[in-house]
Amino acid sequence: MYATSLDARTGATICCVSRIARRSVLPTLYASVVLSSSKKIKLFLSGLAANEAMGKTSVRSSTLVRRLWIGPVSKREERDLFYASKSWPVPEIRKILALCTRLRDLALINVYPMLWPRLTIPATLTSIAIGPLHARVHVHVADTSAPASISSTVKFDTYGHSSWKVELVGLSPFLCRQYRFYPAISRAVSSPVEEHHDLPPILSTLLELTCHADTVDAVNERLDHMWRGICPDPRLLPLRGDDANPGQPGDEIAVLHAKWESALPCAMVQQCVELS
C-alpha cells in the first residue's frame, strides 16, 4: 500500500483530497500516535471528536489507533508536560483513552502519581509503559468485567513502594514480561527487593533490566552484590541500553522513545494530525 511510505504531513494533506484518499491513508496515519505536549493532546482530541460527529458517513479514526505515546519524547523537550506539571490535560487524556477502543500499546511518560487516580487505562491493552514513578499509585482499568489482556510492561525509572506491580499482576493473568528501564544502575538497586518476591511463576522474564549509563559488567557486578544473594531469580536479565543521542548523554526519555519507535511496523510516527 502506497500510504505506508508517507510521512504524517503528506498523509494529512492527502486526506483533504477526497474521501477515497482519506480512507486509504487514515489507517497508516493513526496506527501510531505521539502526543508530546498539551497542545497536541487537545488538538488530537478535537480531531477525534470532529470525526465522531460525522457519524456513519466517515471512518472512525479513533478505532484506528493501535499505539499511543503521551508525554515528552526527550528530557530536553518536555515542554509543559514535565513531571509534576499542572498543565497535564487529564480530562482530555481520559476522553482520548475512552475513544480509542482498539488501543493495544500505551506509553504514559512523566505522569505525576497524584494524577493516576483520574486516569483509566483501556482493557484492550497488551503492552504499557509508564514512568518515572516514585510513589504508590492506583491504576483503573476501563472494563472490570474481564481481566486486562496486558502481556508486557515497561517501567521507566520506577522505584519506591509502588502498588502498580500488585494491581497489574492481579488484573492481567496474561502478564509474561516485565521490562525495567533505568538511567543508571544506582537507581535500579535502590528499588526494594520485596517488589520482586511475589511475582507469579507465569512471568517468562521477571525483569529485563536496562541501564543505559552503565556497562553490562557493571550491572551484573552491582546485582551480584545487592540482589542475587537475596533474590536469586534466573529470569533476571540485565541489558545495556544504547544511547539514542550520543551527543546528548543522560536523556533516558529519548532512549526509551527511540526503543518504542523501533517497534513500529513502519517508520512513520504521527506527532499530531488535526482532522479537517
CSV table of C-alpha atoms in Angstrom, one decimal:
chain,number,residue,atom,x,y,z
A,1,MET,CA,0.0,0.0,0.0
A,2,TYR,CA,1.4,3.4,-1.0
A,3,ALA,CA,0.2,5.1,2.2
A,4,THR,CA,2.7,3.1,4.3
A,5,SER,CA,5.6,5.1,2.8
A,6,LEU,CA,4.1,8.5,3.5
A,7,ASP,CA,5.1,10.9,6.3
A,8,ALA,CA,2.4,12.3,8.6
A,9,ARG,CA,2.3,15.8,7.0
A,10,THR,CA,1.9,14.4,3.4
A,11,GLY,CA,-0.7,11.9,4.6
A,12,ALA,CA,-2.7,14.7,6.3
A,13,THR,CA,-2.6,16.7,3.0
A,14,ILE,CA,-3.9,13.7,1.0
A,15,CYS,CA,-6.8,13.3,3.4
A,16,CYS,CA,-8.1,16.6,2.2
A,17,VAL,CA,-8.2,15.5,-1.5
A,18,SER,CA,-11.1,13.0,-1.4
A,19,ARG,CA,-13.0,10.5,0.8
A,20,ILE,CA,-11.4,7.6,-1.1
A,21,ALA,CA,-7.9,9.0,-0.5
A,22,ARG,CA,-8.8,9.7,3.1
A,23,ARG,CA,-9.9,6.1,3.7
A,24,SER,CA,-6.7,4.7,2.3
A,25,VAL,CA,-4.4,7.0,4.3
A,26,LEU,CA,-6.1,7.1,7.7
A,27,PRO,CA,-5.1,3.6,8.9
A,28,THR,CA,-1.5,4.5,8.4
A,29,LEU,CA,-1.7,7.9,9.9
A,30,TYR,CA,-3.4,6.7,13.0
A,31,ALA,CA,-1.7,3.4,13.6
A,32,SER,CA,0.8,5.0,15.9
A,33,VAL,CA,0.4,8.4,17.6
A,34,VAL,CA,2.8,10.5,19.6
A,35,LEU,CA,1.4,13.4,21.7
A,36,SER,CA,4.3,15.3,23.3
A,37,SER,CA,2.6,18.5,24.5
A,38,SER,CA,-0.7,19.6,26.0
A,39,LYS,CA,-1.5,21.5,22.8
A,40,LYS,CA,-1.1,18.3,20.7
A,41,ILE,CA,-3.2,16.3,23.1
A,42,LYS,CA,-6.0,18.9,22.8
A,43,LEU,CA,-5.7,19.1,19.0
A,44,PHE,CA,-5.8,15.4,18.7
A,45,LEU,CA,-8.9,15.1,20.8
A,46,SER,CA,-10.6,17.9,18.8
A,47,GLY,CA,-9.9,15.9,15.6
A,48,LEU,CA,-11.3,12.7,17.1
A,49,ALA,CA,-14.4,14.5,18.3
A,50,ALA,CA,-15.0,16.1,14.9
A,51,ASN,CA,-14.6,12.8,13.3
A,52,GLU,CA,-17.1,11.2,15.7
A,53,ALA,CA,-19.6,13.9,14.9
A,54,MET,CA,-19.6,12.8,11.2
A,55,GLY,CA,-21.3,9.6,12.3
A,56,LYS,CA,-21.5,6.6,9.9
A,57,THR,CA,-20.5,8.7,6.9
A,58,SER,CA,-16.8,8.6,7.9
A,59,VAL,CA,-14.3,6.1,9.2
A,60,ARG,CA,-13.9,6.4,12.9
A,61,SER,CA,-10.3,7.5,13.3
A,62,SER,CA,-10.3,6.7,17.0
A,63,THR,CA,-10.7,3.0,16.2
A,64,LEU,CA,-7.6,3.0,14.0
A,65,VAL,CA,-5.2,4.0,16.8
A,66,ARG,CA,-3.1,0.9,17.9
A,67,ARG,CA,-0.1,2.6,19.6
A,68,LEU,CA,-0.2,5.8,21.7
A,69,TRP,CA,2.6,7.7,23.4
A,70,ILE,CA,1.5,10.5,25.7
A,71,GLY,CA,4.3,12.6,27.2
A,72,PRO,CA,7.6,14.2,26.2
A,73,VAL,CA,9.9,12.3,23.8
A,74,SER,CA,13.0,13.9,25.4
A,75,LYS,CA,14.1,15.4,28.7
A,76,ARG,CA,15.3,18.4,26.8
A,77,GLU,CA,11.9,18.9,25.1
A,78,GLU,CA,9.4,18.3,27.9
A,79,ARG,CA,7.5,21.5,27.1
A,80,ASP,CA,4.6,21.8,29.5
A,81,LEU,CA,4.5,18.0,30.3
A,82,PHE,CA,7.3,17.9,32.8
A,83,TYR,CA,7.0,15.8,35.9
A,84,ALA,CA,4.5,17.4,38.4
A,85,SER,CA,3.4,19.9,35.8
A,86,LYS,CA,0.0,21.4,36.4
A,87,SER,CA,-0.6,21.7,32.6
A,88,TRP,CA,-1.4,18.0,32.1
A,89,PRO,CA,-4.8,18.0,30.4
A,90,VAL,CA,-6.2,15.0,32.3
A,91,PRO,CA,-9.8,15.3,31.1
A,92,GLU,CA,-8.7,15.3,27.5
A,93,ILE,CA,-6.4,12.3,28.1
A,94,ARG,CA,-9.3,10.4,29.7
A,95,LYS,CA,-11.5,11.1,26.7
A,96,ILE,CA,-8.8,10.1,24.2
A,97,LEU,CA,-8.3,6.8,26.0
A,98,ALA,CA,-12.1,6.2,26.1
A,99,LEU,CA,-12.4,6.8,22.4
A,100,CYS,CA,-9.5,4.6,21.3
A,101,THR,CA,-11.4,1.4,21.7
A,102,ARG,CA,-8.8,-0.8,19.9
A,103,LEU,CA,-5.7,0.6,21.5
A,104,ARG,CA,-3.0,-2.1,22.1
A,105,ASP,CA,0.2,-0.3,23.2
A,106,LEU,CA,0.2,2.7,25.6
A,107,ALA,CA,3.0,4.8,26.9
A,108,LEU,CA,2.3,7.4,29.7
A,109,ILE,CA,5.5,9.3,30.4
A,110,ASN,CA,6.1,11.9,33.2
A,111,VAL,CA,2.6,11.5,34.6
A,112,TYR,CA,2.6,12.6,38.3
A,113,PRO,CA,1.4,9.9,40.7
A,114,MET,CA,-1.3,12.2,42.0
A,115,LEU,CA,-2.9,12.2,38.5
A,116,TRP,CA,-3.2,8.4,38.2
A,117,PRO,CA,-6.5,8.1,40.1
A,118,ARG,CA,-8.1,10.3,37.5
A,119,LEU,CA,-7.0,8.1,34.6
A,120,THR,CA,-8.5,4.9,33.3
A,121,ILE,CA,-6.5,2.6,31.0
A,122,PRO,CA,-8.3,0.6,28.2
A,123,ALA,CA,-8.9,-3.1,28.8
A,124,THR,CA,-7.7,-3.8,25.3
A,125,LEU,CA,-4.0,-3.1,26.0
A,126,THR,CA,-1.4,-5.8,25.6
A,127,SER,CA,1.5,-3.5,26.4
A,128,ILE,CA,2.0,-0.5,28.6
A,129,ALA,CA,5.0,1.8,29.5
A,130,ILE,CA,4.9,4.1,32.5
A,131,GLY,CA,7.4,6.3,34.4
A,132,PRO,CA,9.0,7.9,36.2
A,133,LEU,CA,7.1,6.6,39.1
A,134,HIS,CA,8.4,7.2,42.6
A,135,ALA,CA,5.2,6.8,44.7
A,136,ARG,CA,2.3,4.5,45.3
A,137,VAL,CA,-0.4,4.7,42.5
A,138,HIS,CA,-3.7,3.1,41.9
A,139,VAL,CA,-4.5,2.1,38.3
A,140,HIS,CA,-8.0,1.8,37.0
A,141,VAL,CA,-8.9,-0.5,34.1
A,142,ALA,CA,-11.9,0.6,31.9
A,143,ASP,CA,-13.7,-2.8,31.8
A,144,THR,CA,-13.5,-4.7,35.1
A,145,SER,CA,-15.8,-7.5,34.0
A,146,ALA,CA,-12.9,-9.2,32.3
A,147,PRO,CA,-9.2,-9.4,33.1
A,148,ALA,CA,-6.9,-7.0,31.3
A,149,SER,CA,-5.0,-8.5,28.4
A,150,ILE,CA,-1.6,-6.9,29.2
A,151,SER,CA,1.3,-9.3,28.5
A,152,SER,CA,4.2,-6.9,28.6
A,153,THR,CA,5.1,-3.9,30.8
A,154,VAL,CA,7.8,-1.3,30.6
A,155,LYS,CA,8.5,0.5,33.9
A,156,PHE,CA,10.8,3.5,33.3
A,157,ASP,CA,12.8,4.8,36.3
A,158,THR,CA,10.3,3.4,38.9
A,159,TYR,CA,11.3,2.8,42.4
A,160,GLY,CA,9.9,3.0,45.9
A,161,HIS,CA,6.8,1.3,47.3
A,162,SER,CA,4.6,1.2,44.2
A,163,SER,CA,1.4,-0.8,44.1
A,164,TRP,CA,1.5,-0.8,40.3
A,165,LYS,CA,3.0,-4.3,40.2
A,166,VAL,CA,0.5,-5.8,42.6
A,167,GLU,CA,-2.5,-4.4,40.8
A,168,LEU,CA,-1.3,-5.2,37.3
A,169,VAL,CA,-0.5,-8.8,38.1
A,170,GLY,CA,-3.9,-9.2,39.7
A,171,LEU,CA,-5.7,-7.6,36.8
A,172,SER,CA,-3.9,-9.3,34.0
A,173,PRO,CA,-3.3,-13.1,34.1
A,174,PHE,CA,-1.5,-12.9,30.7
A,175,LEU,CA,1.5,-10.9,32.0
A,176,CYS,CA,4.6,-12.7,30.9
A,177,ARG,CA,7.3,-10.0,30.5
A,178,GLN,CA,8.3,-7.1,32.8
A,179,TYR,CA,10.9,-4.7,31.5
A,180,ARG,CA,12.6,-2.2,33.8
A,181,PHE,CA,14.4,0.8,32.3
A,182,TYR,CA,16.8,2.9,34.5
A,183,PRO,CA,19.1,5.8,33.7
A,184,ALA,CA,21.7,4.1,35.9
A,185,ILE,CA,22.3,1.0,38.0
A,186,SER,CA,22.3,3.1,41.2
A,187,ARG,CA,18.5,3.7,40.6
A,188,ALA,CA,17.9,0.0,39.9
A,189,VAL,CA,19.5,-1.3,43.1
A,190,SER,CA,17.6,1.3,45.1
A,191,SER,CA,14.3,-0.5,44.4
A,192,PRO,CA,13.3,-2.7,47.2
A,193,VAL,CA,13.9,-6.4,46.6
A,194,GLU,CA,10.5,-7.2,48.1
A,195,GLU,CA,8.9,-5.8,44.9
A,196,HIS,CA,10.1,-8.9,43.0
A,197,HIS,CA,9.3,-11.6,45.6
A,198,ASP,CA,5.6,-12.0,44.9
A,199,LEU,CA,5.6,-12.0,41.1
A,200,PRO,CA,3.9,-15.2,39.8
A,201,PRO,CA,5.7,-18.1,38.0
A,202,ILE,CA,3.8,-17.2,34.8
A,203,LEU,CA,6.4,-14.4,34.1
A,204,SER,CA,8.7,-15.8,31.5
A,205,THR,CA,11.1,-12.9,32.3
A,206,LEU,CA,10.9,-11.5,35.8
A,207,LEU,CA,13.0,-8.5,34.9
A,208,GLU,CA,14.8,-7.2,31.9
A,209,LEU,CA,16.9,-4.5,33.4
A,210,THR,CA,18.3,-1.8,31.1
A,211,CYS,CA,20.7,0.8,32.4
A,212,HIS,CA,21.8,2.9,29.5
A,213,ALA,CA,24.5,4.7,31.5
A,214,ASP,CA,26.3,1.5,32.6
A,215,THR,CA,28.0,-1.5,31.0
A,216,VAL,CA,26.5,-5.0,31.3
A,217,ASP,CA,29.5,-6.0,33.5
A,218,ALA,CA,28.8,-3.1,35.9
A,219,VAL,CA,25.2,-4.0,36.1
A,220,ASN,CA,26.0,-7.7,36.8
A,221,GLU,CA,28.5,-6.7,39.5
A,222,ARG,CA,26.1,-4.5,41.3
A,223,LEU,CA,23.3,-7.0,41.0
A,224,ASP,CA,25.5,-9.8,42.4
A,225,HIS,CA,26.4,-7.5,45.3
A,226,MET,CA,23.0,-6.1,46.1
A,227,TRP,CA,20.3,-8.5,44.8
A,228,ARG,CA,21.2,-12.0,43.7
A,229,GLY,CA,22.2,-13.2,47.1
A,230,ILE,CA,18.8,-12.3,48.4
A,231,CYS,CA,16.6,-12.8,45.4
A,232,PRO,CA,18.3,-15.3,43.1
A,233,ASP,CA,15.8,-15.4,40.2
A,234,PRO,CA,17.2,-16.9,36.9
A,235,ARG,CA,14.7,-14.8,35.0
A,236,LEU,CA,16.6,-11.6,35.8
A,237,LEU,CA,18.2,-10.5,32.5
A,238,PRO,CA,20.5,-7.4,32.7
A,239,LEU,CA,20.9,-5.4,29.5
A,240,ARG,CA,22.9,-2.4,28.4
A,241,GLY,CA,20.8,0.3,26.7
A,242,ASP,CA,22.1,2.1,23.7
A,243,ASP,CA,22.1,5.9,24.0
A,244,ALA,CA,19.8,7.2,21.3
A,245,ASN,CA,21.5,10.6,21.5
A,246,PRO,CA,25.3,10.1,21.8
A,247,GLY,CA,25.8,13.9,21.6
A,248,GLN,CA,23.3,14.5,24.4
A,249,PRO,CA,24.1,11.8,27.1
A,250,GLY,CA,21.7,11.3,30.0
A,251,ASP,CA,18.5,11.7,28.1
A,252,GLU,CA,16.8,8.4,29.1
A,253,ILE,CA,13.4,9.5,27.9
A,254,ALA,CA,14.8,9.9,24.4
A,255,VAL,CA,16.4,6.5,24.7
A,256,LEU,CA,13.1,4.9,25.7
A,257,HIS,CA,11.2,6.7,23.0
A,258,ALA,CA,13.7,5.5,20.4
A,259,LYS,CA,13.1,1.9,21.6
A,260,TRP,CA,9.4,2.5,21.4
A,261,GLU,CA,9.6,3.8,17.9
A,262,SER,CA,11.8,0.9,16.8
A,263,ALA,CA,8.8,-1.4,17.4
A,264,LEU,CA,6.7,0.3,14.8
A,265,PRO,CA,5.6,-1.7,11.8
A,266,CYS,CA,6.6,1.3,9.6
A,267,ALA,CA,8.8,4.3,10.1
A,268,MET,CA,6.0,6.9,10.4
A,269,VAL,CA,5.1,8.3,13.7
A,270,GLN,CA,2.3,10.9,13.8
A,271,GLN,CA,3.0,13.9,16.0
A,272,CYS,CA,-0.5,15.3,15.7
A,273,VAL,CA,-2.9,15.5,12.7
A,274,GLU,CA,-5.9,17.7,13.1
A,275,LEU,CA,-8.7,16.3,11.1
A,276,SER,CA,-10.2,18.6,8.6
